[in-house]
Amino acid sequence: MYSWMLLEDRLDRELTRETGISHAYYEILVQLSETEGRQLRMSELADRCLSSRSRLSHAVSRLEERGWVRRQVCAEDGRGQLAVLTDEGFAALEQAAPVHVESVRSHLFDQLDAAQLTAMRDIGETLLRHLNEA
């Protein structure tokens, strides 16, 4: 487990140093970019990012200050709030993505042989099935 924590720390530090975007903020931008209309209810975004609602709200506020995300009232019920990825936020994500991909490749995939990659995939799938059932 310690190796995963070290990997996560390294990925976060490199992404932040190279792009000015923390891994947590990057994940928010990714989640929004992968949805239709580039928007999600704040509660769903928090769930997808495995974040508390208060922590996500704070992060979205910081991303709003950068002009990368904006909030709007949910038209479906008028009560919920949506986080919407702006064009500027999408552009920031496009610039950061190659940095993140290269970092993951060099610190994870390049360090493992084919058998280890297969084992990692199999272990990941097993854990995912178990955790999705729980």
PDB file of C-alpha atoms in Angstrom:
ATOM      1  CA  MET A   1       0.000   0.000   0.000  1.00  0.00           C
ATOM      2  CA  TYR A   2       2.854   2.348   0.773  1.00  0.00           C
ATOM      3  CA  SER A   3       4.063   2.063  -2.825  1.00  0.00           C
ATOM      4  CA  TRP A   4       0.648   3.244  -4.085  1.00  0.00           C
ATOM      5  CA  MET A   5       0.767   6.212  -1.713  1.00  0.00           C
ATOM      6  CA  LEU A   6       4.250   7.080  -2.986  1.00  0.00           C
ATOM      7  CA  LEU A   7       3.070   6.756  -6.583  1.00  0.00           C
ATOM      8  CA  GLU A   8       0.047   8.976  -5.950  1.00  0.00           C
ATOM      9  CA  ASP A   9       2.265  11.553  -4.256  1.00  0.00           C
ATOM     10  CA  ARG A  10       4.758  11.531  -7.135  1.00  0.00           C
ATOM     11  CA  LEU A  11       2.007  11.880  -9.748  1.00  0.00           C
ATOM     12  CA  ASP A  12       0.451  14.771  -7.826  1.00  0.00           C
ATOM     13  CA  ARG A  13       3.740  16.602  -7.318  1.00  0.00           C
ATOM     14  CA  GLU A  14       4.775  16.262 -10.968  1.00  0.00           C
ATOM     15  CA  LEU A  15       1.388  17.318 -12.302  1.00  0.00           C
ATOM     16  CA  THR A  16       1.274  20.316  -9.972  1.00  0.00           C
ATOM     17  CA  ARG A  17       4.848  21.351 -10.768  1.00  0.00           C
ATOM     18  CA  GLU A  18       4.427  21.039 -14.548  1.00  0.00           C
ATOM     19  CA  THR A  19       0.876  22.369 -14.948  1.00  0.00           C
ATOM     20  CA  GLY A  20      -0.175  24.125 -11.738  1.00  0.00           C
ATOM     21  CA  ILE A  21      -3.061  21.663 -11.409  1.00  0.00           C
ATOM     22  CA  SER A  22      -3.202  19.282  -8.463  1.00  0.00           C
ATOM     23  CA  HIS A  23      -4.225  15.699  -9.095  1.00  0.00           C
ATOM     24  CA  ALA A  24      -7.499  16.312  -7.214  1.00  0.00           C
ATOM     25  CA  TYR A  25      -8.360  19.276  -9.456  1.00  0.00           C
ATOM     26  CA  TYR A  26      -7.275  17.321 -12.525  1.00  0.00           C
ATOM     27  CA  GLU A  27      -9.683  14.532 -11.564  1.00  0.00           C
ATOM     28  CA  ILE A  28     -12.566  17.010 -11.302  1.00  0.00           C
ATOM     29  CA  LEU A  29     -11.774  18.384 -14.763  1.00  0.00           C
ATOM     30  CA  VAL A  30     -11.533  14.850 -16.186  1.00  0.00           C
ATOM     31  CA  GLN A  31     -14.863  13.788 -14.686  1.00  0.00           C
ATOM     32  CA  LEU A  32     -16.605  16.854 -16.100  1.00  0.00           C
ATOM     33  CA  SER A  33     -14.959  16.472 -19.511  1.00  0.00           C
ATOM     34  CA  GLU A  34     -16.242  12.917 -19.869  1.00  0.00           C
ATOM     35  CA  THR A  35     -19.929  13.762 -19.410  1.00  0.00           C
ATOM     36  CA  GLU A  36     -22.440  15.002 -21.929  1.00  0.00           C
ATOM     37  CA  GLY A  37     -22.554  18.767 -21.778  1.00  0.00           C
ATOM     38  CA  ARG A  38     -19.423  18.697 -19.615  1.00  0.00           C
ATOM     39  CA  GLN A  39     -21.550  19.070 -16.483  1.00  0.00           C
ATOM     40  CA  LEU A  40     -22.532  17.089 -13.409  1.00  0.00           C
ATOM     41  CA  ARG A  41     -24.573  17.651 -10.290  1.00  0.00           C
ATOM     42  CA  MET A  42     -22.220  18.599  -7.483  1.00  0.00           C
ATOM     43  CA  SER A  43     -23.294  15.560  -5.438  1.00  0.00           C
ATOM     44  CA  GLU A  44     -22.594  13.163  -8.311  1.00  0.00           C
ATOM     45  CA  LEU A  45     -19.244  14.822  -9.003  1.00  0.00           C
ATOM     46  CA  ALA A  46     -18.293  14.372  -5.340  1.00  0.00           C
ATOM     47  CA  ASP A  47     -19.222  10.690  -5.547  1.00  0.00           C
ATOM     48  CA  ARG A  48     -17.225  10.174  -8.744  1.00  0.00           C
ATOM     49  CA  CYS A  49     -14.185  11.883  -7.238  1.00  0.00           C
ATOM     50  CA  LEU A  50     -14.553   9.947  -3.960  1.00  0.00           C
ATOM     51  CA  SER A  51     -14.702  13.276  -2.168  1.00  0.00           C
ATOM     52  CA  SER A  52     -16.846  14.752   0.563  1.00  0.00           C
ATOM     53  CA  ARG A  53     -19.343  17.321  -0.663  1.00  0.00           C
ATOM     54  CA  SER A  54     -17.696  20.082   1.361  1.00  0.00           C
ATOM     55  CA  ARG A  55     -14.217  19.285   0.039  1.00  0.00           C
ATOM     56  CA  LEU A  56     -15.536  19.155  -3.529  1.00  0.00           C
ATOM     57  CA  SER A  57     -17.373  22.459  -3.068  1.00  0.00           C
ATOM     58  CA  HIS A  58     -14.128  24.085  -1.917  1.00  0.00           C
ATOM     59  CA  ALA A  59     -12.226  22.643  -4.894  1.00  0.00           C
ATOM     60  CA  VAL A  60     -14.888  23.815  -7.342  1.00  0.00           C
ATOM     61  CA  SER A  61     -14.666  27.300  -5.815  1.00  0.00           C
ATOM     62  CA  ARG A  62     -10.908  27.323  -6.533  1.00  0.00           C
ATOM     63  CA  LEU A  63     -11.544  26.121 -10.089  1.00  0.00           C
ATOM     64  CA  GLU A  64     -14.191  28.833 -10.511  1.00  0.00           C
ATOM     65  CA  GLU A  65     -11.588  31.432  -9.516  1.00  0.00           C
ATOM     66  CA  ARG A  66      -9.426  30.193 -12.385  1.00  0.00           C
ATOM     67  CA  GLY A  67     -12.377  30.363 -14.768  1.00  0.00           C
ATOM     68  CA  TRP A  68     -12.229  26.627 -15.434  1.00  0.00           C
ATOM     69  CA  VAL A  69     -15.550  25.621 -13.862  1.00  0.00           C
ATOM     70  CA  ARG A  70     -18.779  27.474 -13.234  1.00  0.00           C
ATOM     71  CA  ARG A  71     -21.787  26.579 -11.139  1.00  0.00           C
ATOM     72  CA  GLN A  72     -25.341  26.805 -12.325  1.00  0.00           C
ATOM     73  CA  VAL A  73     -28.703  25.845 -10.925  1.00  0.00           C
ATOM     74  CA  CYS A  74     -29.967  22.475 -12.098  1.00  0.00           C
ATOM     75  CA  ALA A  75     -32.798  23.124 -14.557  1.00  0.00           C
ATOM     76  CA  GLU A  76     -34.454  19.774 -13.754  1.00  0.00           C
ATOM     77  CA  ASP A  77     -35.459  20.624 -10.207  1.00  0.00           C
ATOM     78  CA  GLY A  78     -34.138  24.117  -9.479  1.00  0.00           C
ATOM     79  CA  ARG A  79     -32.602  22.936  -6.209  1.00  0.00           C
ATOM     80  CA  GLY A  80     -29.385  21.186  -7.105  1.00  0.00           C
ATOM     81  CA  GLN A  81     -26.253  22.791  -8.436  1.00  0.00           C
ATOM     82  CA  LEU A  82     -24.306  21.735 -11.471  1.00  0.00           C
ATOM     83  CA  ALA A  83     -20.578  22.067 -11.970  1.00  0.00           C
ATOM     84  CA  VAL A  84     -19.922  22.963 -15.607  1.00  0.00           C
ATOM     85  CA  LEU A  85     -16.528  22.712 -17.294  1.00  0.00           C
ATOM     86  CA  THR A  86     -15.767  25.916 -19.207  1.00  0.00           C
ATOM     87  CA  ASP A  87     -13.885  26.084 -22.493  1.00  0.00           C
ATOM     88  CA  GLU A  88     -10.933  27.495 -20.550  1.00  0.00           C
ATOM     89  CA  GLY A  89     -11.086  24.553 -18.153  1.00  0.00           C
ATOM     90  CA  PHE A  90     -11.189  22.093 -21.027  1.00  0.00           C
ATOM     91  CA  ALA A  91      -8.162  23.798 -22.595  1.00  0.00           C
ATOM     92  CA  ALA A  92      -6.284  23.552 -19.275  1.00  0.00           C
ATOM     93  CA  LEU A  93      -7.144  19.857 -19.105  1.00  0.00           C
ATOM     94  CA  GLU A  94      -5.946  19.313 -22.678  1.00  0.00           C
ATOM     95  CA  GLN A  95      -2.604  20.870 -21.762  1.00  0.00           C
ATOM     96  CA  ALA A  96      -2.266  18.881 -18.536  1.00  0.00           C
ATOM     97  CA  ALA A  97      -3.334  15.475 -19.865  1.00  0.00           C
ATOM     98  CA  PRO A  98      -0.110  14.641 -21.747  1.00  0.00           C
ATOM     99  CA  VAL A  99       1.936  15.520 -18.654  1.00  0.00           C
ATOM    100  CA  HIS A 100      -0.182  13.228 -16.493  1.00  0.00           C
ATOM    101  CA  VAL A 101      -0.177  10.387 -19.021  1.00  0.00           C
ATOM    102  CA  GLU A 102       3.616  10.551 -19.343  1.00  0.00           C
ATOM    103  CA  SER A 103       4.026  10.578 -15.570  1.00  0.00           C
ATOM    104  CA  VAL A 104       1.783   7.522 -15.127  1.00  0.00           C
ATOM    105  CA  ARG A 105       3.597   5.737 -17.937  1.00  0.00           C
ATOM    106  CA  SER A 106       7.083   6.428 -16.623  1.00  0.00           C
ATOM    107  CA  HIS A 107       6.389   5.779 -12.932  1.00  0.00           C
ATOM    108  CA  LEU A 108       4.032   2.819 -13.278  1.00  0.00           C
ATOM    109  CA  PHE A 109       3.761   1.041 -16.610  1.00  0.00           C
ATOM    110  CA  ASP A 110       7.416   1.315 -17.635  1.00  0.00           C
ATOM    111  CA  GLN A 111       8.419  -0.229 -14.310  1.00  0.00           C
ATOM    112  CA  LEU A 112       6.412  -3.430 -14.810  1.00  0.00           C
ATOM    113  CA  ASP A 113       6.851  -6.343 -17.197  1.00  0.00           C
ATOM    114  CA  ALA A 114       3.998  -7.941 -19.160  1.00  0.00           C
ATOM    115  CA  ALA A 115       3.262 -10.554 -16.487  1.00  0.00           C
ATOM    116  CA  GLN A 116       3.116  -7.909 -13.762  1.00  0.00           C
ATOM    117  CA  LEU A 117       0.791  -5.743 -15.855  1.00  0.00           C
ATOM    118  CA  THR A 118      -1.511  -8.716 -16.431  1.00  0.00           C
ATOM    119  CA  ALA A 119      -1.488  -9.533 -12.719  1.00  0.00           C
ATOM    120  CA  MET A 120      -2.207  -5.891 -11.845  1.00  0.00           C
ATOM    121  CA  ARG A 121      -5.162  -5.858 -14.258  1.00  0.00           C
ATOM    122  CA  ASP A 122      -6.542  -9.111 -12.831  1.00  0.00           C
ATOM    123  CA  ILE A 123      -6.162  -7.910  -9.243  1.00  0.00           C
ATOM    124  CA  GLY A 124      -7.813  -4.603 -10.120  1.00  0.00           C
ATOM    125  CA  GLU A 125     -10.770  -6.338 -11.767  1.00  0.00           C
ATOM    126  CA  THR A 126     -11.212  -8.647  -8.766  1.00  0.00           C
ATOM    127  CA  LEU A 127     -11.161  -5.739  -6.327  1.00  0.00           C
ATOM    128  CA  LEU A 128     -13.527  -3.707  -8.495  1.00  0.00           C
ATOM    129  CA  ARG A 129     -16.073  -6.533  -8.592  1.00  0.00           C
ATOM    130  CA  HIS A 130     -15.850  -6.963  -4.824  1.00  0.00           C
ATOM    131  CA  LEU A 131     -16.087  -3.255  -4.012  1.00  0.00           C
ATOM    132  CA  ASN A 132     -18.956  -2.665  -6.441  1.00  0.00           C
ATOM    133  CA  GLU A 133     -20.923  -5.465  -4.762  1.00  0.00           C
ATOM    134  CA  ALA A 134     -20.370  -4.081  -1.270  1.00  0.00           C
TER     135      ALA A 134
END
